[in-house]
Short mmCIF file of C-alpha atoms in Angstrom, two decimals:
data_model
loop_
_atom_site.label_atom_id
_atom_site.label_comp_id
_atom_site.label_asym_id
_atom_site.label_seq_id
_atom_site.Cartn_x
_atom_site.Cartn_y
_atom_site.Cartn_z
CA MET A 1 326.05 299.98 -27.34
CA THR A 2 329.92 298.53 -26.60
CA THR A 3 332.63 297.88 -29.24
CA GLU A 4 332.26 293.85 -28.18
CA VAL A 5 328.61 293.96 -28.93
CA ILE A 6 329.02 295.49 -32.14
CA ILE A 7 332.04 292.96 -33.09
CA VAL A 8 330.24 289.99 -32.25
CA THR A 9 327.18 291.07 -34.10
CA LEU A 10 329.27 291.75 -37.28
CA ILE A 11 330.77 288.11 -37.09
CA LYS A 12 326.75 286.80 -36.23
CA ALA A 13 325.85 288.51 -40.01
CA ALA A 14 328.95 287.37 -41.39
CA ILE A 15 328.26 284.10 -40.73
CA VAL A 16 324.17 284.41 -41.35
CA ILE A 17 325.38 285.81 -44.82
CA GLY A 18 327.59 282.47 -45.35
CA ALA A 19 324.93 280.73 -44.40
CA LEU A 20 322.46 281.90 -46.64
CA LEU A 21 324.41 282.15 -49.46
CA THR A 22 325.48 278.33 -49.04
CA GLY A 23 321.86 277.80 -48.49
CA PHE A 24 320.77 279.49 -51.74
CA ALA A 25 323.25 277.40 -53.60
CA TYR A 26 321.95 274.30 -52.37
CA LEU A 27 318.33 275.36 -52.49
CA THR A 28 318.88 275.14 -56.59
CA LEU A 29 320.20 271.84 -56.56
CA PHE A 30 317.22 270.52 -53.84
CA GLU A 31 314.81 272.53 -56.17
CA ARG A 32 316.12 270.65 -59.40
CA LYS A 33 316.31 267.30 -57.92
CA VAL A 34 313.17 267.03 -55.78
CA GLN A 35 311.49 268.34 -59.45
CA ALA A 36 313.12 265.98 -61.03
CA ARG A 37 311.90 262.97 -59.29
CA MET A 38 308.33 264.12 -58.98
CA GLN A 39 308.82 264.34 -63.08
CA GLN A 40 310.61 260.68 -63.14
CA ARG A 41 313.75 261.80 -63.95
CA PRO A 42 316.94 261.87 -62.02
CA GLY A 43 318.12 265.27 -62.06
CA PRO A 44 321.64 266.56 -62.13
CA ASN A 45 324.13 263.81 -61.02
CA ARG A 46 327.17 263.89 -62.83
CA VAL A 47 329.00 266.94 -61.30
CA GLY A 48 330.38 265.80 -57.78
CA PRO A 49 328.44 262.90 -56.17
CA TRP A 50 324.99 262.47 -56.67
CA GLY A 51 325.41 266.16 -58.51
CA LEU A 52 326.70 267.79 -54.74
CA LEU A 53 328.74 269.90 -56.57
CA GLN A 54 326.54 271.32 -59.24
CA PRO A 55 325.93 274.71 -57.75
CA ALA A 56 329.75 275.40 -57.57
CA ALA A 57 329.73 274.35 -60.97
CA ASP A 58 326.69 276.99 -61.90
CA GLY A 59 328.46 279.79 -60.01
CA LEU A 60 331.49 279.22 -62.13
CA LYS A 61 329.67 279.58 -64.90
CA LEU A 62 327.61 282.44 -64.27
CA PHE A 63 330.82 284.53 -63.00
CA PHE A 64 332.71 283.70 -66.20
CA LYS A 65 329.69 284.26 -68.72
CA SER A 66 330.22 287.83 -70.42
CA SER A 67 327.76 290.38 -69.02
CA SER A 68 325.79 292.21 -72.02
CA ALA A 69 323.37 294.92 -71.00
CA PRO A 70 321.27 297.10 -73.15
CA SER A 71 323.01 300.36 -74.61
CA GLY A 72 319.60 302.42 -73.57
CA ARG A 73 319.92 301.64 -70.03
CA ASP A 74 319.50 303.83 -66.95
CA ARG A 75 323.49 303.26 -65.94
CA PHE A 76 323.18 303.88 -62.06
CA LEU A 77 319.97 302.41 -61.52
CA TYR A 78 320.78 299.53 -63.51
CA LEU A 79 323.77 299.02 -61.06
CA LEU A 80 321.32 299.64 -57.96
CA ALA A 81 318.54 297.71 -58.79
CA PRO A 82 320.22 294.16 -58.10
CA MET A 83 321.93 295.49 -55.07
CA ILE A 84 318.64 296.64 -53.49
CA SER A 85 317.40 293.52 -53.92
CA ILE A 86 320.16 291.38 -52.40
CA CYS A 87 320.57 293.62 -49.58
CA ALA A 88 316.75 293.88 -48.55
CA ALA A 89 316.71 289.74 -48.89
CA LEU A 90 319.82 289.41 -46.96
CA GLY A 91 319.06 291.91 -44.36
CA SER A 92 315.24 290.50 -43.41
CA PHE A 93 316.86 287.09 -42.04
CA ALA A 94 318.64 289.59 -39.16
CA ILE A 95 315.58 289.12 -36.75
CA ILE A 96 314.97 285.34 -37.04
CA PRO A 97 316.03 283.50 -34.29
CA ILE A 98 317.64 279.82 -35.01
CA SER A 99 317.53 279.07 -31.30
CA GLY A 100 316.57 279.74 -27.76
CA PRO A 101 319.56 281.32 -25.71
CA GLY A 102 321.99 278.93 -26.15
CA PRO A 103 324.91 277.03 -24.51
CA ILE A 104 327.55 279.37 -26.44
CA THR A 105 329.30 281.40 -23.73
CA LEU A 106 332.11 283.83 -25.23
CA PHE A 107 333.97 286.14 -22.73
CA GLY A 108 331.53 285.85 -20.29
CA HIS A 109 328.72 286.90 -22.74
CA SER A 110 325.91 284.60 -23.30
CA ILE A 111 325.49 284.97 -27.05
CA GLY A 112 321.94 284.30 -28.67
CA TRP A 113 321.11 282.50 -32.13
CA TYR A 114 319.81 285.49 -33.56
CA VAL A 115 321.56 288.76 -35.53
CA MET A 116 319.52 290.76 -33.36
CA ASN A 117 316.68 290.84 -30.79
CA VAL A 118 314.80 294.06 -31.34
CA ASN A 119 311.47 295.06 -30.11
CA ILE A 120 309.89 295.73 -33.51
CA GLY A 121 310.67 292.11 -34.50
CA ILE A 122 308.53 291.15 -37.63
CA LEU A 123 307.63 294.97 -38.21
CA TRP A 124 311.75 294.87 -39.11
CA TYR A 125 310.96 292.16 -41.85
CA LEU A 126 308.12 293.92 -43.01
CA ALA A 127 310.29 297.12 -43.52
CA VAL A 128 312.87 295.69 -45.45
CA THR A 129 310.88 294.01 -47.83
CA SER A 130 308.93 297.08 -48.86
CA VAL A 131 312.09 298.44 -49.42
CA GLY A 132 312.75 295.50 -51.47
CA VAL A 133 310.18 296.32 -54.17
CA TYR A 134 312.50 298.60 -55.41
CA GLY A 135 315.01 296.33 -56.84
CA ILE A 136 312.75 294.73 -58.91
CA PHE A 137 310.61 298.02 -59.72
CA LEU A 138 314.03 299.84 -60.82
CA ALA A 139 315.58 296.47 -62.59
CA GLY A 140 312.17 296.70 -65.07
CA TYR A 141 312.34 300.60 -65.75
CA ALA A 142 316.33 300.93 -66.24
CA SER A 143 316.82 298.17 -68.48
CA ASN A 144 314.74 300.01 -70.90
CA SER A 145 312.93 296.93 -72.19
CA LYS A 146 309.29 296.36 -72.74
CA TYR A 147 309.39 292.92 -71.31
CA SER A 148 311.38 293.97 -68.48
CA MET A 149 309.20 297.26 -67.56
CA LEU A 150 306.09 294.39 -67.68
CA GLY A 151 307.39 292.16 -65.68
CA ALA A 152 308.64 295.13 -63.02
CA LEU A 153 304.95 296.34 -62.97
CA ARG A 154 303.66 293.06 -62.23
CA SER A 155 305.70 291.97 -59.84
CA SER A 156 305.63 295.39 -57.91
CA ALA A 157 301.87 295.17 -57.96
CA GLN A 158 301.91 291.67 -56.85
CA MET A 159 304.27 292.39 -53.95
CA ILE A 160 302.49 295.36 -52.45
CA SER A 161 298.91 293.79 -52.62
CA TYR A 162 300.06 290.64 -51.07
CA GLU A 163 302.01 292.73 -48.44
CA MET A 164 298.82 293.38 -46.80
CA ALA A 165 297.67 289.88 -46.80
CA LEU A 166 300.74 288.64 -45.49
CA GLY A 167 301.26 291.41 -42.90
CA LEU A 168 297.38 291.02 -41.61
CA SER A 169 297.81 287.23 -41.75
CA LEU A 170 300.82 287.76 -39.13
CA VAL A 171 298.32 290.13 -36.70
CA PRO A 172 296.12 286.73 -35.04
CA VAL A 173 299.82 285.63 -33.85
CA PHE A 174 300.76 289.12 -32.31
CA ILE A 175 297.59 288.82 -30.54
CA LEU A 176 298.15 285.56 -28.74
CA ALA A 177 301.55 286.22 -28.16
CA GLY A 178 301.61 289.63 -26.79
CA SER A 179 304.73 290.50 -28.64
CA VAL A 180 305.98 291.12 -32.24
CA ARG A 181 309.70 290.30 -31.44
CA LEU A 182 310.57 286.75 -32.73
CA VAL A 183 311.96 285.41 -29.59
CA ASP A 184 309.05 286.09 -27.35
CA ILE A 185 307.01 284.61 -30.19
CA VAL A 186 308.50 281.31 -30.15
CA ASN A 187 308.73 281.40 -26.50
CA ALA A 188 304.98 281.29 -26.27
CA GLN A 189 304.67 278.35 -28.27
CA HIS A 190 306.12 276.15 -25.82
CA THR A 191 303.17 273.93 -25.15
CA TRP A 192 301.24 274.78 -28.75
CA TRP A 193 302.34 275.74 -31.61
CA PHE A 194 300.24 278.61 -33.09
CA ILE A 195 299.85 276.40 -35.88
CA ILE A 196 297.48 274.35 -34.13
CA PRO A 197 294.57 277.46 -32.89
CA LEU A 198 295.81 279.47 -36.20
CA LEU A 199 295.70 277.26 -39.09
CA PRO A 200 293.90 279.38 -41.27
CA ALA A 201 296.28 282.40 -40.79
CA PHE A 202 298.86 279.56 -41.29
CA PHE A 203 297.73 278.99 -44.49
CA LEU A 204 296.93 282.54 -45.37
CA TYR A 205 300.61 283.20 -44.73
CA LEU A 206 302.26 280.46 -47.12
CA ILE A 207 299.46 281.66 -49.86
CA ALA A 208 300.75 285.28 -49.72
CA GLY A 209 304.14 284.46 -48.64
CA ILE A 210 304.38 282.56 -52.20
CA ALA A 211 303.24 285.53 -53.86
CA GLU A 212 305.34 287.80 -52.21
CA THR A 213 308.64 285.70 -53.27
CA ASN A 214 307.11 286.04 -56.85
CA ARG A 215 307.27 282.08 -57.33
CA ALA A 216 304.85 279.24 -59.04
CA PRO A 217 301.86 279.22 -59.24
CA PHE A 218 301.98 282.96 -58.86
CA ASP A 219 305.13 283.56 -60.88
CA LEU A 220 303.40 286.31 -63.27
CA PRO A 221 306.21 288.43 -63.21
CA GLU A 222 308.62 286.32 -65.12
CA ALA A 223 306.16 284.35 -66.75
CA GLU A 224 308.42 283.18 -69.50
CA THR A 225 306.07 282.20 -72.23
CA GLU A 226 305.00 285.74 -72.44
CA LEU A 227 307.51 288.14 -70.93
CA VAL A 228 310.62 286.35 -71.45
CA ALA A 229 312.24 286.60 -67.73
CA GLY A 230 310.25 289.50 -66.64
CA TYR A 231 312.25 292.20 -64.89
CA HIS A 232 315.67 290.58 -65.07
CA THR A 233 315.21 289.83 -69.24
CA GLU A 234 318.16 292.52 -69.58
CA TYR A 235 320.75 291.21 -67.13
CA SER A 236 323.45 288.51 -67.65
CA GLY A 237 326.16 286.96 -65.53
CA LEU A 238 326.97 288.10 -61.93
CA ARG A 239 324.47 290.78 -62.25
CA PHE A 240 321.65 288.30 -62.74
CA ALA A 241 322.99 286.02 -60.27
CA LEU A 242 322.03 288.85 -57.42
CA PHE A 243 318.41 288.65 -58.64
CA PHE A 244 318.45 284.93 -58.74
CA MET A 245 320.04 284.94 -55.24
CA ALA A 246 317.68 287.59 -53.72
CA GLU A 247 314.75 285.19 -54.91
CA TYR A 248 316.01 281.90 -53.31
CA ILE A 249 316.81 283.80 -49.98
CA ASN A 250 313.59 285.57 -49.78
CA MET A 251 312.25 281.86 -49.92
CA ILE A 252 314.68 280.45 -47.39
CA ILE A 253 313.17 284.01 -45.61
CA VAL A 254 309.56 283.17 -45.86
CA SER A 255 309.85 279.66 -44.57
CA SER A 256 311.98 280.79 -41.78
CA ILE A 257 309.29 283.07 -40.72
CA ALA A 258 306.69 280.54 -41.03
CA THR A 259 308.46 278.50 -38.64
CA VAL A 260 309.06 280.70 -36.16
CA VAL A 261 305.79 281.98 -36.40
CA PHE A 262 303.58 279.25 -36.71
CA LEU A 263 305.91 275.98 -36.06
CA GLY A 264 307.35 276.93 -33.13
CA GLY A 265 310.49 277.67 -34.24
CA TRP A 266 313.35 275.46 -32.18
CA TRP A 267 310.75 273.82 -30.35
CA GLY A 268 310.68 269.74 -31.03
CA PRO A 269 308.72 267.11 -29.20
CA ALA A 270 310.24 266.38 -26.14
CA GLY A 271 314.37 266.85 -26.57
CA ILE A 272 314.83 264.46 -29.27
CA LEU A 273 317.22 266.84 -31.25
CA PRO A 274 318.75 270.19 -30.30
CA GLY A 275 316.72 272.99 -31.16
CA PRO A 276 318.75 274.70 -34.42
CA TRP A 277 317.97 271.27 -35.81
CA TRP A 278 314.45 271.45 -35.43
CA PHE A 279 314.72 274.69 -37.34
CA VAL A 280 316.18 273.88 -40.32
CA LEU A 281 314.07 270.67 -40.54
CA LYS A 282 311.07 272.88 -40.27
CA VAL A 283 312.38 275.19 -42.84
CA VAL A 284 313.38 272.43 -45.30
CA ALA A 285 309.95 270.88 -44.97
CA LEU A 286 308.25 274.34 -46.16
CA LEU A 287 311.45 274.88 -48.54
CA TYR A 288 309.58 271.54 -49.97
CA VAL A 289 306.42 272.27 -50.03
CA TYR A 290 307.52 275.66 -52.61
CA VAL A 291 308.99 272.81 -54.78
CA TRP A 292 306.28 270.36 -54.60
CA LEU A 293 303.94 273.66 -55.69
CA ARG A 294 306.42 274.15 -58.73
CA ALA A 295 306.24 271.23 -60.06
CA THR A 296 302.55 270.51 -59.63
CA LEU A 297 300.61 273.62 -60.15
CA PRO A 298 299.91 275.72 -63.58
CA ARG A 299 300.42 279.54 -63.59
CA MET A 300 297.45 281.44 -62.65
CA ARG A 301 295.97 284.44 -64.95
CA TYR A 302 297.13 287.75 -63.80
CA ASP A 303 293.80 289.20 -63.01
CA ARG A 304 292.92 285.97 -61.15
CA LEU A 305 296.02 286.59 -58.72
CA MET A 306 294.99 290.29 -58.19
CA ALA A 307 291.14 289.20 -57.35
CA LEU A 308 292.37 286.21 -55.20
CA GLY A 309 294.52 288.93 -53.58
CA TRP A 310 292.40 291.59 -52.97
CA LYS A 311 288.91 289.80 -52.82
CA SER A 312 289.63 286.79 -50.90
CA LEU A 313 293.48 286.78 -49.04
CA PHE A 314 292.86 290.26 -47.38
CA PRO A 315 289.40 289.86 -46.10
CA LEU A 316 289.64 286.46 -44.85
CA SER A 317 293.06 287.79 -43.19
CA LEU A 318 291.00 290.77 -41.84
CA ALA A 319 287.97 288.51 -40.47
CA MET A 320 290.80 285.99 -38.76
CA MET A 321 292.32 288.86 -37.12
CA MET A 322 288.95 289.92 -35.70
CA VAL A 323 287.74 286.29 -34.97
CA THR A 324 291.05 285.93 -32.77
CA ALA A 325 290.77 289.25 -31.00
CA VAL A 326 287.53 288.74 -29.93
CA VAL A 327 287.91 284.98 -28.64
CA VAL A 328 291.14 286.17 -27.06
CA VAL A 329 289.29 289.20 -25.08
CA ALA A 330 285.93 286.76 -24.32
CA ALA A 331 288.76 284.28 -22.79
CA GLN A 332 290.00 287.08 -20.82
CA GLY A 333 286.66 287.58 -19.70
CA VAL A 334 285.89 284.20 -18.40
CA PHE A 335 288.91 283.25 -17.02
CA MET B 1 326.05 309.49 -31.38
CA VAL B 2 326.96 312.80 -32.59
CA VAL B 3 329.35 311.54 -35.27
CA GLY B 4 326.29 309.21 -36.51
CA PHE B 5 324.02 312.26 -36.13
CA ALA B 6 326.12 314.40 -38.42
CA ILE B 7 326.35 311.85 -40.80
CA VAL B 8 322.75 311.18 -41.15
CA ALA B 9 321.76 315.00 -41.16
CA ALA B 10 324.42 315.37 -43.93
CA TRP B 11 322.66 312.74 -45.96
CA GLU B 12 319.30 314.56 -45.32
CA ILE B 13 320.35 317.81 -46.50
CA VAL B 14 322.23 316.29 -49.58
CA THR B 15 318.92 313.95 -50.41
CA ALA B 16 316.70 316.79 -50.02
CA ALA B 17 318.78 318.98 -52.39
CA GLY B 18 318.49 315.86 -54.89
CA VAL B 19 314.70 315.82 -54.77
CA VAL B 20 314.48 319.51 -55.88
CA ALA B 21 318.51 319.74 -58.02
CA PHE B 22 317.58 316.44 -60.52
CA ARG B 23 316.70 317.16 -63.94
CA LYS B 24 315.09 313.41 -64.52
CA PRO B 25 311.67 313.24 -62.43
CA ILE B 26 312.46 309.36 -61.19
CA TYR B 27 315.48 310.91 -59.60
CA ASN B 28 313.60 313.21 -57.50
CA ALA B 29 311.42 310.62 -56.50
CA LEU B 30 314.13 308.27 -55.71
CA SER B 31 316.18 311.14 -53.67
CA LEU B 32 313.04 311.62 -51.69
CA VAL B 33 312.88 308.10 -51.18
CA ALA B 34 316.45 308.29 -49.85
CA ASN B 35 315.52 311.28 -47.61
CA MET B 36 312.84 309.34 -45.72
CA LEU B 37 314.91 306.45 -44.84
CA GLY B 38 317.21 308.64 -43.50
CA LEU B 39 314.52 310.28 -41.61
CA ALA B 40 313.72 306.68 -40.37
CA VAL B 41 317.00 306.02 -39.20
CA LEU B 42 317.04 309.63 -37.45
CA PHE B 43 313.62 308.27 -35.71
CA LEU B 44 316.16 305.26 -34.83
CA MET B 45 318.39 306.87 -33.16
CA LEU B 46 316.05 308.57 -31.07
CA ASN B 47 314.93 305.18 -29.68
CA ALA B 48 311.61 305.33 -31.95
CA GLN B 49 311.86 301.88 -33.47
CA PHE B 50 308.11 301.87 -33.92
CA LEU B 51 308.27 304.87 -35.92
CA PHE B 52 311.47 303.71 -37.42
CA ALA B 53 309.44 300.56 -39.22
CA ALA B 54 306.02 302.62 -39.70
CA GLN B 55 308.06 305.24 -41.26
CA VAL B 56 309.90 302.89 -43.92
CA ILE B 57 306.73 300.71 -44.54
CA VAL B 58 304.56 303.62 -45.02
CA TYR B 59 306.39 306.15 -46.62
CA ALA B 60 309.01 304.79 -48.17
CA GLY B 61 307.58 301.01 -49.05
CA ALA B 62 304.09 302.30 -50.00
CA VAL B 63 303.46 305.62 -50.62
CA MET B 64 306.73 306.43 -52.71
CA VAL B 65 306.54 303.15 -54.75
CA LEU B 66 303.23 304.75 -56.06
CA PHE B 67 305.15 307.94 -57.12
CA VAL B 68 308.01 305.72 -58.54
CA PHE B 69 305.23 303.97 -60.71
CA ILE B 70 303.22 306.66 -61.78
CA ILE B 71 306.65 309.04 -62.58
CA ALA B 72 308.16 305.20 -64.83
CA LEU B 73 304.70 305.08 -66.76
CA MET B 74 303.64 308.56 -67.50
CA ASN B 75 307.57 309.76 -68.06
CA PRO B 76 306.36 313.43 -67.31
CA GLU B 77 309.57 314.44 -69.02
CA SER B 78 308.09 314.36 -72.45
CA ASP B 79 304.85 316.03 -71.84
CA VAL B 80 306.12 318.76 -69.14
CA ALA B 81 307.89 321.60 -70.75
CA LEU B 82 309.95 323.13 -67.84
CA PRO B 83 310.52 326.52 -67.27
CA ARG B 84 314.00 328.37 -68.81
CA ARG B 85 316.68 327.13 -66.39
CA GLY B 86 317.05 330.07 -63.53
CA SER B 87 313.67 331.30 -63.48
CA GLU B 88 312.85 328.97 -60.53
CA TRP B 89 315.14 330.28 -58.43
CA ILE B 90 313.56 333.69 -57.69
CA TYR B 91 310.58 331.52 -56.20
CA GLY B 92 312.71 329.00 -54.38
CA ALA B 93 314.98 332.05 -52.67
CA VAL B 94 311.63 333.76 -51.96
CA PHE B 95 309.65 330.80 -50.77
CA GLY B 96 312.69 329.30 -48.80
CA VAL B 97 313.06 332.75 -47.02
CA ILE B 98 309.78 332.65 -45.86
CA PHE B 99 309.95 329.10 -44.67
CA ALA B 100 313.22 329.35 -43.21
CA ALA B 101 311.81 332.50 -41.27
CA LEU B 102 308.77 330.11 -39.89
CA LEU B 103 311.27 327.57 -38.83
CA VAL B 104 313.68 330.01 -36.83
CA SER B 105 310.72 331.76 -35.18
CA LEU B 106 309.48 328.45 -34.09
CA LEU B 107 312.34 327.60 -33.05
CA PHE B 108 312.84 331.17 -30.75
CA ASN B 109 309.47 331.13 -29.60
CA ARG B 110 308.43 327.42 -28.74
CA GLY B 111 311.82 326.31 -28.55
CA LEU B 112 312.83 322.80 -27.49
CA THR B 113 312.71 323.01 -23.61
CA GLY B 114 315.03 320.06 -22.55
CA ARG B 115 312.37 318.77 -20.23
CA PRO B 116 312.22 314.96 -20.24
CA GLY B 117 308.53 313.69 -20.15
CA THR B 118 306.97 310.93 -18.53
CA LEU B 119 308.10 308.89 -21.19
CA THR B 120 311.43 308.29 -20.58
CA PRO B 121 313.81 305.60 -22.67
CA GLU B 122 313.81 303.33 -19.48
CA ALA B 123 310.03 303.74 -18.97
CA ILE B 124 309.37 302.79 -22.41
CA ALA B 125 311.70 299.96 -22.23
CA ALA B 126 310.00 298.40 -19.61
CA VAL B 127 307.04 298.60 -21.13
CA GLY B 128 308.31 297.64 -25.03
CA ASN B 129 308.41 300.34 -27.93
CA VAL B 130 305.16 299.18 -29.96
CA GLN B 131 303.53 298.34 -26.78
CA THR B 132 304.18 301.78 -25.89
CA VAL B 133 302.95 303.27 -29.23
CA GLY B 134 299.92 300.88 -29.32
CA ILE B 135 298.83 301.85 -25.39
CA ALA B 136 298.93 305.65 -26.40
CA LEU B 137 296.81 305.50 -29.74
CA TYR B 138 294.35 303.13 -28.31
CA THR B 139 293.72 304.72 -24.94
CA LYS B 140 294.78 308.33 -24.91
CA PHE B 141 294.17 309.01 -28.42
CA LEU B 142 291.48 306.84 -29.60
CA PHE B 143 288.94 309.80 -30.58
CA PRO B 144 291.76 311.30 -33.43
CA VAL B 145 292.92 307.91 -34.67
CA GLU B 146 289.20 306.96 -34.99
CA VAL B 147 288.27 310.27 -36.88
CA THR B 148 291.41 309.95 -39.19
CA SER B 149 290.61 306.20 -40.21
CA LEU B 150 287.06 307.21 -41.00
CA LEU B 151 289.16 310.45 -43.33
CA LEU B 152 291.22 307.58 -45.23
CA LEU B 153 288.13 305.70 -45.91
CA ILE B 154 285.83 308.14 -47.37
CA ALA B 155 289.28 309.38 -49.50
CA ALA B 156 289.43 305.22 -50.38
CA VAL B 157 285.64 304.97 -51.54
CA GLY B 158 286.06 308.42 -53.29
CA ALA B 159 289.12 307.17 -55.15
CA VAL B 160 287.28 303.86 -56.15
CA TYR B 161 284.15 306.11 -57.44
CA LEU B 162 285.99 308.23 -59.70
CA ALA B 163 287.85 305.26 -61.25
CA MET B 164 284.86 303.63 -61.48
CA ARG B 165 283.13 306.49 -63.16
CA ARG B 166 285.62 306.94 -66.06
CA ILE B 167 284.76 303.14 -66.72
CA ARG B 168 281.40 303.49 -67.56
#
């Protein structure tokens, strides 16, 4: 590993973090606007044209808020928890390729549209998110509050349960693409996007992904009618903002992975738009689905949520994996 | 590379000490998590990317989460009366010396030969890291893998049986 490679990677990481934080800010506005339209009201429209400066105003407000913290907290873990959450959220984007090996050439190096292109590919995402659970659980534990603890328990149990279905729903894709490297997976979808042969796996992934990010209708961890705000009840100001950011960035990441793995990544119909645009369009479409679900579906009951995860999604994704494997082996025997 | 190894090795020793040194159980468990993450980084430095991911997902992400869960819920601090400070040093010293002697004898008798095997970094890179592990597990080591999976299945069935019996 030369110094050049390290410098290029650091610059890419800085760009990706900047893009993700901007994406987070405008995702909040997008969510409020879309939800408002679905409820027959205009949504935020006072700060800047069409409310476009609303995220900046929200950020400033959070920045200047006085921070309060429970006196019985575990000081070290209380500080550590939001950091784990945000690092896990930002770190998992590193493997996502936004476009093919692009036209960018600097100092004789052709630079890929990803932070890293590693052989373990999507396993990196699964590893980083499995560490992200600690952020949420420790936030609940360190706050020394019943609401926080209950929210954290629910959230971590939900994330651990749905991680199984999430990982297994991706296995059919690995079987078809013959690799877990995301660039290889996208290249394998040059003619057919994997959503066409693997439609059930796509839906399994989407449901598990929504549960994994603790979003409606699976937002039990922060069910405000019973738990105030769940694991981040006792966080305020910028520390709360870190959890908020982590949740929205995780939404972007689940959508990006769905795009890369099932929707053909940067491939679009016959070169109408350059690759990165297709990627962004598909991610925005999936984020719209997220907001749409939140605006239209009521929250599930907790025991039903767990039953859905373990008794429906988990066996279905196992079955999907077996069927794909059998079909692929049978097809190899025929051709 | 050597500097990197030194840093990770120091991290491993500090976190391993933390596992036994902290007086609050949750910090012991979290030190173990930190230790396992360091171990994963060591795998990564040895070019074993798949082992890195497996170590993080299985140990740091799944097994230790359950430990932390149990500690946070049971609050063993209030239940377990810790022995008088100092008495554990005797046991620690005795078992520490025995374990160190075992390790040293292993190192000197079997030793690290330094001879490279057939799976050199180049050979692995040609097939792919995940692929190499997969091929090894499902051809050469298929029988042990299946036996292990059966063992885990028995454990899972047993755990469910024990949990259900208590409900009835």
